[in-house]
PDB file of C-alpha atoms in Angstrom:
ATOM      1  CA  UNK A   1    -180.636 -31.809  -0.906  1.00 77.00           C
ATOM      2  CA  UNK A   2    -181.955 -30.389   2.587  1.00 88.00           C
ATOM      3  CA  UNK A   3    -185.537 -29.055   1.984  1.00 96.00           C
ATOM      4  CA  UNK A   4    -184.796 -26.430   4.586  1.00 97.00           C
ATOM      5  CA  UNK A   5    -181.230 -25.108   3.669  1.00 96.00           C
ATOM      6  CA  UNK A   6    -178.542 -26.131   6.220  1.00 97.00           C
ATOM      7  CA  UNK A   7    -176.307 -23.043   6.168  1.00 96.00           C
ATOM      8  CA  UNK A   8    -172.856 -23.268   6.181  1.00 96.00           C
ATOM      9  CA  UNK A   9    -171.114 -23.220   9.553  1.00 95.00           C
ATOM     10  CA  UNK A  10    -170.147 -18.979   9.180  1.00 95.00           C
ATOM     11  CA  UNK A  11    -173.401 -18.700   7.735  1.00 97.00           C
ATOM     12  CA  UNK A  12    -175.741 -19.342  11.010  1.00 97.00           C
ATOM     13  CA  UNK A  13    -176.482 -16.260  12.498  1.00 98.00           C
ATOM     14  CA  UNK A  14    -174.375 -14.559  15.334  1.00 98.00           C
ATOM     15  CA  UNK A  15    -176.294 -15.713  18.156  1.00 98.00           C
ATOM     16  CA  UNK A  16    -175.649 -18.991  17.384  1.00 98.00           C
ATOM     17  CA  UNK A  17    -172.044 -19.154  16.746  1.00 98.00           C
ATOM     18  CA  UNK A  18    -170.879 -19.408  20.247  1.00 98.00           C
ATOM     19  CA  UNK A  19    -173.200 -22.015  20.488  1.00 98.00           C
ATOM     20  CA  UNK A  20    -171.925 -24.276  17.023  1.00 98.00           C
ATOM     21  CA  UNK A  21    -168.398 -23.290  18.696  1.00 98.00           C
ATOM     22  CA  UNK A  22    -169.203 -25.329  21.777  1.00 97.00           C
ATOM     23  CA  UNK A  23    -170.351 -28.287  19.222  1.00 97.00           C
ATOM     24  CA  UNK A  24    -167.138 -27.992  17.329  1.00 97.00           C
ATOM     25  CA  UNK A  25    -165.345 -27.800  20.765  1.00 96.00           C
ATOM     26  CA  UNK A  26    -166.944 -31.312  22.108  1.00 91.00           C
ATOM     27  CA  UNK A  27    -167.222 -32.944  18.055  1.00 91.00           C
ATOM     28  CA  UNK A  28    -164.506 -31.990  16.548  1.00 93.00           C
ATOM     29  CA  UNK A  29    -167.222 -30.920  13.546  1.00 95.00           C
ATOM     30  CA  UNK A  30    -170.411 -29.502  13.704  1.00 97.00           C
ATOM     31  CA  UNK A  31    -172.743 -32.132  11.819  1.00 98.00           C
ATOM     32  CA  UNK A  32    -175.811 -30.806   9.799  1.00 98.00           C
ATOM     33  CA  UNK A  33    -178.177 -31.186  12.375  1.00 98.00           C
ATOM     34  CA  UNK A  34    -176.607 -28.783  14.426  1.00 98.00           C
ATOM     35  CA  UNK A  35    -176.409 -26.422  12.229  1.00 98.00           C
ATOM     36  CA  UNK A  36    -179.435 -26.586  10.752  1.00 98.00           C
ATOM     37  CA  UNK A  37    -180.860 -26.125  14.293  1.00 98.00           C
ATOM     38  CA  UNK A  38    -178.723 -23.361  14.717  1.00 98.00           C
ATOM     39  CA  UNK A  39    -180.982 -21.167  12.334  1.00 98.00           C
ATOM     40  CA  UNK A  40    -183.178 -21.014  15.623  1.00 98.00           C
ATOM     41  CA  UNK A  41    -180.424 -19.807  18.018  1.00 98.00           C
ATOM     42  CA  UNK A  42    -183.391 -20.026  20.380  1.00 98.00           C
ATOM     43  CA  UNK A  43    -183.850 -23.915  19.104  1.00 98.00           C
ATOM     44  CA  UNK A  44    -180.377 -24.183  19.362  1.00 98.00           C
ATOM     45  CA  UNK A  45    -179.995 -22.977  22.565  1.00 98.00           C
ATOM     46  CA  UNK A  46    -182.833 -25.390  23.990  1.00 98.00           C
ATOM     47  CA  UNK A  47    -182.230 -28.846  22.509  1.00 98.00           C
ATOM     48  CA  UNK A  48    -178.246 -27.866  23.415  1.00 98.00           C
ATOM     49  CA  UNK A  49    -179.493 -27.436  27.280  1.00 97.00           C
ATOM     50  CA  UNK A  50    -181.422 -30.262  27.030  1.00 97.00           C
ATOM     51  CA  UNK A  51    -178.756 -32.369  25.709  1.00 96.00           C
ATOM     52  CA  UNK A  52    -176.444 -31.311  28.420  1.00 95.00           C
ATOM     53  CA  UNK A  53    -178.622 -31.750  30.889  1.00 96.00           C
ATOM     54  CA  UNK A  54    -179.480 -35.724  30.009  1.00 95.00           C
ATOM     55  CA  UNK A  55    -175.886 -35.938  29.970  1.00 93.00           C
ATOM     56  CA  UNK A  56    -175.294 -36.182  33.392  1.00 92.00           C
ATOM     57  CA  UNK A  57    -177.971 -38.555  33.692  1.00 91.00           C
ATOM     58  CA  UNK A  58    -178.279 -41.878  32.138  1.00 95.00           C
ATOM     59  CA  UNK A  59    -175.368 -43.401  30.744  1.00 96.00           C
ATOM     60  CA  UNK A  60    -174.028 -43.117  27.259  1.00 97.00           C
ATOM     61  CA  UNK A  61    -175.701 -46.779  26.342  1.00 98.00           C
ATOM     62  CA  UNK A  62    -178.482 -46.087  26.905  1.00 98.00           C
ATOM     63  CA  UNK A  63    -178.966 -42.615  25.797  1.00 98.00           C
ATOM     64  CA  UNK A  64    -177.940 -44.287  22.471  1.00 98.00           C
ATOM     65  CA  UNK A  65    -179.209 -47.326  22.371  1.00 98.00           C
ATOM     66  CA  UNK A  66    -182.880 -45.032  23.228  1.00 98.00           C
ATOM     67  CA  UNK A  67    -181.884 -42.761  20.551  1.00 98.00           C
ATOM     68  CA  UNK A  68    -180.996 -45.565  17.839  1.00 98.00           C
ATOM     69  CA  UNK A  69    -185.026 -47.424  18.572  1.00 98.00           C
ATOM     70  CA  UNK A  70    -186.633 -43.826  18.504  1.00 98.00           C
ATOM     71  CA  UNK A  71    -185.178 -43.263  14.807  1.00 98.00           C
ATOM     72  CA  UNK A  72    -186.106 -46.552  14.150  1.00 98.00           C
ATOM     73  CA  UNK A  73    -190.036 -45.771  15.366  1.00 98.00           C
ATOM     74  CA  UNK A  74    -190.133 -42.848  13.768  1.00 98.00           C
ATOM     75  CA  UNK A  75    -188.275 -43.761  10.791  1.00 98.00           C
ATOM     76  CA  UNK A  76    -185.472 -40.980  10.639  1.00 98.00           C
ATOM     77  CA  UNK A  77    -182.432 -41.829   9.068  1.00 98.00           C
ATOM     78  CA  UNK A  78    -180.868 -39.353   9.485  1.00 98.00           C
ATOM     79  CA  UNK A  79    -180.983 -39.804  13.184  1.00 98.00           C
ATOM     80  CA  UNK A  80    -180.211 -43.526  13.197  1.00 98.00           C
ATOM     81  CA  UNK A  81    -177.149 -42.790  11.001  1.00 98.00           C
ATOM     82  CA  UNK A  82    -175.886 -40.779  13.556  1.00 98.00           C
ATOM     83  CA  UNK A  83    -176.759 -42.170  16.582  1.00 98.00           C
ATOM     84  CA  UNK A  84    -175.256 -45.943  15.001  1.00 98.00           C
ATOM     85  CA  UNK A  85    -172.077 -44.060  14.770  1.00 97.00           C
ATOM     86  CA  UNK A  86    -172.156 -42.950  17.792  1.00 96.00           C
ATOM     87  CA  UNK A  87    -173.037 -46.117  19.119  1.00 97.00           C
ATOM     88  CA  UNK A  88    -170.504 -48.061  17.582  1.00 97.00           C
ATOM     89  CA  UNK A  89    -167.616 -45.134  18.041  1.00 96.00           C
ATOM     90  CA  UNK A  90    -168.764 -43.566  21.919  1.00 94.00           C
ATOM     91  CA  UNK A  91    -170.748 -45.626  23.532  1.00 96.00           C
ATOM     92  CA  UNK A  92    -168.507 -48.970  21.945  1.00 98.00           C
ATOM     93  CA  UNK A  93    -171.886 -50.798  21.040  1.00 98.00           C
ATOM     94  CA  UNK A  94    -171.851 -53.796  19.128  1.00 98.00           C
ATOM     95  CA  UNK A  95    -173.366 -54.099  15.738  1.00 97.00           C
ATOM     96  CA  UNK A  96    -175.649 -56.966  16.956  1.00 98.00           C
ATOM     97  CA  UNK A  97    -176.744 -54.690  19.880  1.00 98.00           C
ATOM     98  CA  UNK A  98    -177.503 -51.511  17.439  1.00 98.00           C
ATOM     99  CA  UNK A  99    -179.644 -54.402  15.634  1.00 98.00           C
ATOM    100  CA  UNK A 100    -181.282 -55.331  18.986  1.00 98.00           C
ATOM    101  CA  UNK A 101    -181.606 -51.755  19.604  1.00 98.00           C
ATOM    102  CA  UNK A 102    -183.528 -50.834  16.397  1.00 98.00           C
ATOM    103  CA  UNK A 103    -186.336 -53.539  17.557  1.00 97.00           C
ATOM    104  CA  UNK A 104    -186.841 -51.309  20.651  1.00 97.00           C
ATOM    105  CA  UNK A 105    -184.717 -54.564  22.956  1.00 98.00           C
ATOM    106  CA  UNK A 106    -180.502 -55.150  23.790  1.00 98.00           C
ATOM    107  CA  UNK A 107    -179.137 -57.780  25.059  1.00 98.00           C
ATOM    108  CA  UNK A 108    -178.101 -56.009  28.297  1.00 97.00           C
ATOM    109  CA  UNK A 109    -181.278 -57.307  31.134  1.00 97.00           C
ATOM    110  CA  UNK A 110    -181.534 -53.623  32.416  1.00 98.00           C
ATOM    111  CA  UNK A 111    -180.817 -51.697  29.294  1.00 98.00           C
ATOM    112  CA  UNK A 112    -183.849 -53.445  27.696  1.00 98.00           C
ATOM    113  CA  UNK A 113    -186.266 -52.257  29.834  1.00 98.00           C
ATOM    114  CA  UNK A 114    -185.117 -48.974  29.377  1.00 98.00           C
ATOM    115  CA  UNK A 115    -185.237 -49.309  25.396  1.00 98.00           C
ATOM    116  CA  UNK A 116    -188.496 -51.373  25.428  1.00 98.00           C
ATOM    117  CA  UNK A 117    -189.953 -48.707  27.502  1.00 98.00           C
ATOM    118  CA  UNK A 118    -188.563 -45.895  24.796  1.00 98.00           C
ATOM    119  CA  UNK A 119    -189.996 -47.779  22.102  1.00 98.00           C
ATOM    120  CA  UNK A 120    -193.618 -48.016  23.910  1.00 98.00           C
ATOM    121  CA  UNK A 121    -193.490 -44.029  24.823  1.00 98.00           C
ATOM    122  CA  UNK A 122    -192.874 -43.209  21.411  1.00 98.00           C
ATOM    123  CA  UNK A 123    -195.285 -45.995  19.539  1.00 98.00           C
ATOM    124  CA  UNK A 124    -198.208 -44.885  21.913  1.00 98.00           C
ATOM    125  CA  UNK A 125    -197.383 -41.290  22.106  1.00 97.00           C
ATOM    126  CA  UNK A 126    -197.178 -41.590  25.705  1.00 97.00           C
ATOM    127  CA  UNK A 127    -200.149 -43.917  26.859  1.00 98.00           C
ATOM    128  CA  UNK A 128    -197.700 -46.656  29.076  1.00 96.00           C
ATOM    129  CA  UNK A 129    -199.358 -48.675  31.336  1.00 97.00           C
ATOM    130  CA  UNK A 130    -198.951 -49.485  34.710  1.00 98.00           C
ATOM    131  CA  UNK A 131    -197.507 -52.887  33.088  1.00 97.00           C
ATOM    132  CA  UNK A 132    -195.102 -50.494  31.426  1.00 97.00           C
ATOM    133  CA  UNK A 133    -193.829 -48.542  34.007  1.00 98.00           C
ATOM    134  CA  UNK A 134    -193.425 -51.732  36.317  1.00 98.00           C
ATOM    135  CA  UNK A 135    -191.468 -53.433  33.786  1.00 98.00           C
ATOM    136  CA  UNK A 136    -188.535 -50.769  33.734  1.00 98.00           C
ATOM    137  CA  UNK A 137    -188.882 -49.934  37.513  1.00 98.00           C
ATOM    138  CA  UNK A 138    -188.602 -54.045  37.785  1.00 98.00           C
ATOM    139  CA  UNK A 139    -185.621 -53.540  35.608  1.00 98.00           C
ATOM    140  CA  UNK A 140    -184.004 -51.381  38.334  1.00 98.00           C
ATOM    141  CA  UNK A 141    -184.882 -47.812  37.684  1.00 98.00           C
ATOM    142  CA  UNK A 142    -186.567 -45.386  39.874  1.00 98.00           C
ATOM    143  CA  UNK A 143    -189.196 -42.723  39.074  1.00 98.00           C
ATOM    144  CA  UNK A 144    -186.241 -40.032  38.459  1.00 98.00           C
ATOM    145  CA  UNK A 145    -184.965 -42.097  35.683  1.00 98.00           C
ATOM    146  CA  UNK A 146    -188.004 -43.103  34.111  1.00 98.00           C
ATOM    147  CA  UNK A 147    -188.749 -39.237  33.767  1.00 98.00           C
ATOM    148  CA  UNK A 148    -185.504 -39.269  32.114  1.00 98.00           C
ATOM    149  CA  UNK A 149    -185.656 -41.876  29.733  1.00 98.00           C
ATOM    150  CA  UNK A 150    -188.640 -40.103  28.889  1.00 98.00           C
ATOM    151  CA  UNK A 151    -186.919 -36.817  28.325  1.00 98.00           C
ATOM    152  CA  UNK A 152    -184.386 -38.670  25.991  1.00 98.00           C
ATOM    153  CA  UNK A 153    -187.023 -39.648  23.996  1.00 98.00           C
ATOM    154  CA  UNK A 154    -188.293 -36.458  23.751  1.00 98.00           C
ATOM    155  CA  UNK A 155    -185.064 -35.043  22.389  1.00 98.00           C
ATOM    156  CA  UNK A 156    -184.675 -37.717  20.209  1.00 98.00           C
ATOM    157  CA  UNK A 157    -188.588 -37.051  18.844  1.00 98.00           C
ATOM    158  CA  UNK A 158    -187.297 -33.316  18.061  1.00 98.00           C
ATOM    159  CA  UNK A 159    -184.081 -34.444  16.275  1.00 98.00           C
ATOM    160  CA  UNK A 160    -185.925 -36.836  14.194  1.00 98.00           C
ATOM    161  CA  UNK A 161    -188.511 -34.166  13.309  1.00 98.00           C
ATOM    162  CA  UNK A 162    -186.582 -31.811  12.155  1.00 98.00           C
ATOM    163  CA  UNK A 163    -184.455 -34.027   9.931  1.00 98.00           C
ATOM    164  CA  UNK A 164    -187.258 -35.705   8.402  1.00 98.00           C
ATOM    165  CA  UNK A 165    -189.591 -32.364   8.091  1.00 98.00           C
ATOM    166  CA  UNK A 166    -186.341 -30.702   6.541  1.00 98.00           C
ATOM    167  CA  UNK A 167    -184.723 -33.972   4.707  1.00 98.00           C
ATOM    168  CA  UNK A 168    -181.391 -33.100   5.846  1.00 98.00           C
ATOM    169  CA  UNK A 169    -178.234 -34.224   4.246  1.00 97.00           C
ATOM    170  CA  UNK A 170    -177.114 -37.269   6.800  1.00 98.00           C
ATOM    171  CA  UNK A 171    -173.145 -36.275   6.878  1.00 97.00           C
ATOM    172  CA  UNK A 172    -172.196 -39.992   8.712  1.00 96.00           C
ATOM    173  CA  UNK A 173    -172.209 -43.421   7.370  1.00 96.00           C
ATOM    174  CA  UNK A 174    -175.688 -43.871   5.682  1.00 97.00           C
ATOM    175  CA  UNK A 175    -178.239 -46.410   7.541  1.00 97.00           C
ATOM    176  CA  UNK A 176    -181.837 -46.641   5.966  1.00 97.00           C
ATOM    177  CA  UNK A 177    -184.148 -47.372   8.964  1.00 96.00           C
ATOM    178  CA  UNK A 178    -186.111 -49.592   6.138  1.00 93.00           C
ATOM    179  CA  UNK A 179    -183.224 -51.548   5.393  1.00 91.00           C
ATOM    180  CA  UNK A 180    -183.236 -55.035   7.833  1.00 83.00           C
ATOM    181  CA  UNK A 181    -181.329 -54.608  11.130  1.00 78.00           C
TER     182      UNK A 181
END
């Protein structure tokens, strides 16, 4: 059981709604996280804009393959249950590249960068080095894209806060981020 309640879906409050209906409308459900969120329509409304935003900027890979080595770092299973489904079912990852992934590396040259990167912002809390940052622009990516690989991490870092400060109820197929990749 949640340690912070996760009300159900016509239990957020009002401001929120049109917000969980726009979840519902891209989902098909609105998983726990969002609703939990949603007790903070102000929350809501932020990581929601944020989300959107990264959206249109790297692609779906590597948002989750960032996502699935940041729960892995900061050892939220919550969020790695999610973000494996969503690997596996949107982003059509591999099971041996969400393994890859959960070691901060993929298979994919340019994509590891990226996720080696991820995996240094979040186990240094932000000190890269210049070795860092010339690995992944090496790897292809410019300064723009760097600033938003570091903004997925970010959102990922709030995700897997609030599920592990509130011990939410993971509603996907369970993955223990201490169980072997």
């Amino acid at each position: 059981m949640s340690r912070i309640p996760v009300p159900a879906r016509e239990a957020a409050p009002a401001a929120s709604q049109p917000l969980l209906d726009a979840v519902e409308k891209q989902l098909g459900v609105v998983p726990n996280l969002f609703r939990l969120v949603a007790l903070s329509p102000a929350a809501l409304q932020g990581f929601l804009g944020l989300n959107g935003a990264l959206h249109k900027a790297l692609d779906v890979k590597t948002r989750e393959r960032i996502a699935i080595a940041v729960a892995q770092v900061n050892g939220c299973d919550y969020c790695l249950s999610a973000h494996t489904y969503l690997g596996l079912h949107l982003a059509k990852i591999d099971d041996a590249e969400i393994a890859l992934n959960r070691h901060g590396a993929s298979s994919d040259p340019k994509a590891n960068a990226a996720v080696a990167f991820a995996r240094k912002i979040v186990e240094s809390r932000g000190r890269a080095t210049e070795a860092d940052l010339q690995a992944v622009r090496a790897a292809g990516y410019k300064d723009a894209q760097i600033i938003e690989i570091i903004a997925v991490v970010a959102e990922n870092i709030f995700t897997n806060m609030v599920n592990i400060v509130a011990d939410t109820e993971i509603d996907f197929p369970v993955i223990r981020t201490h169980e072997a990749a």
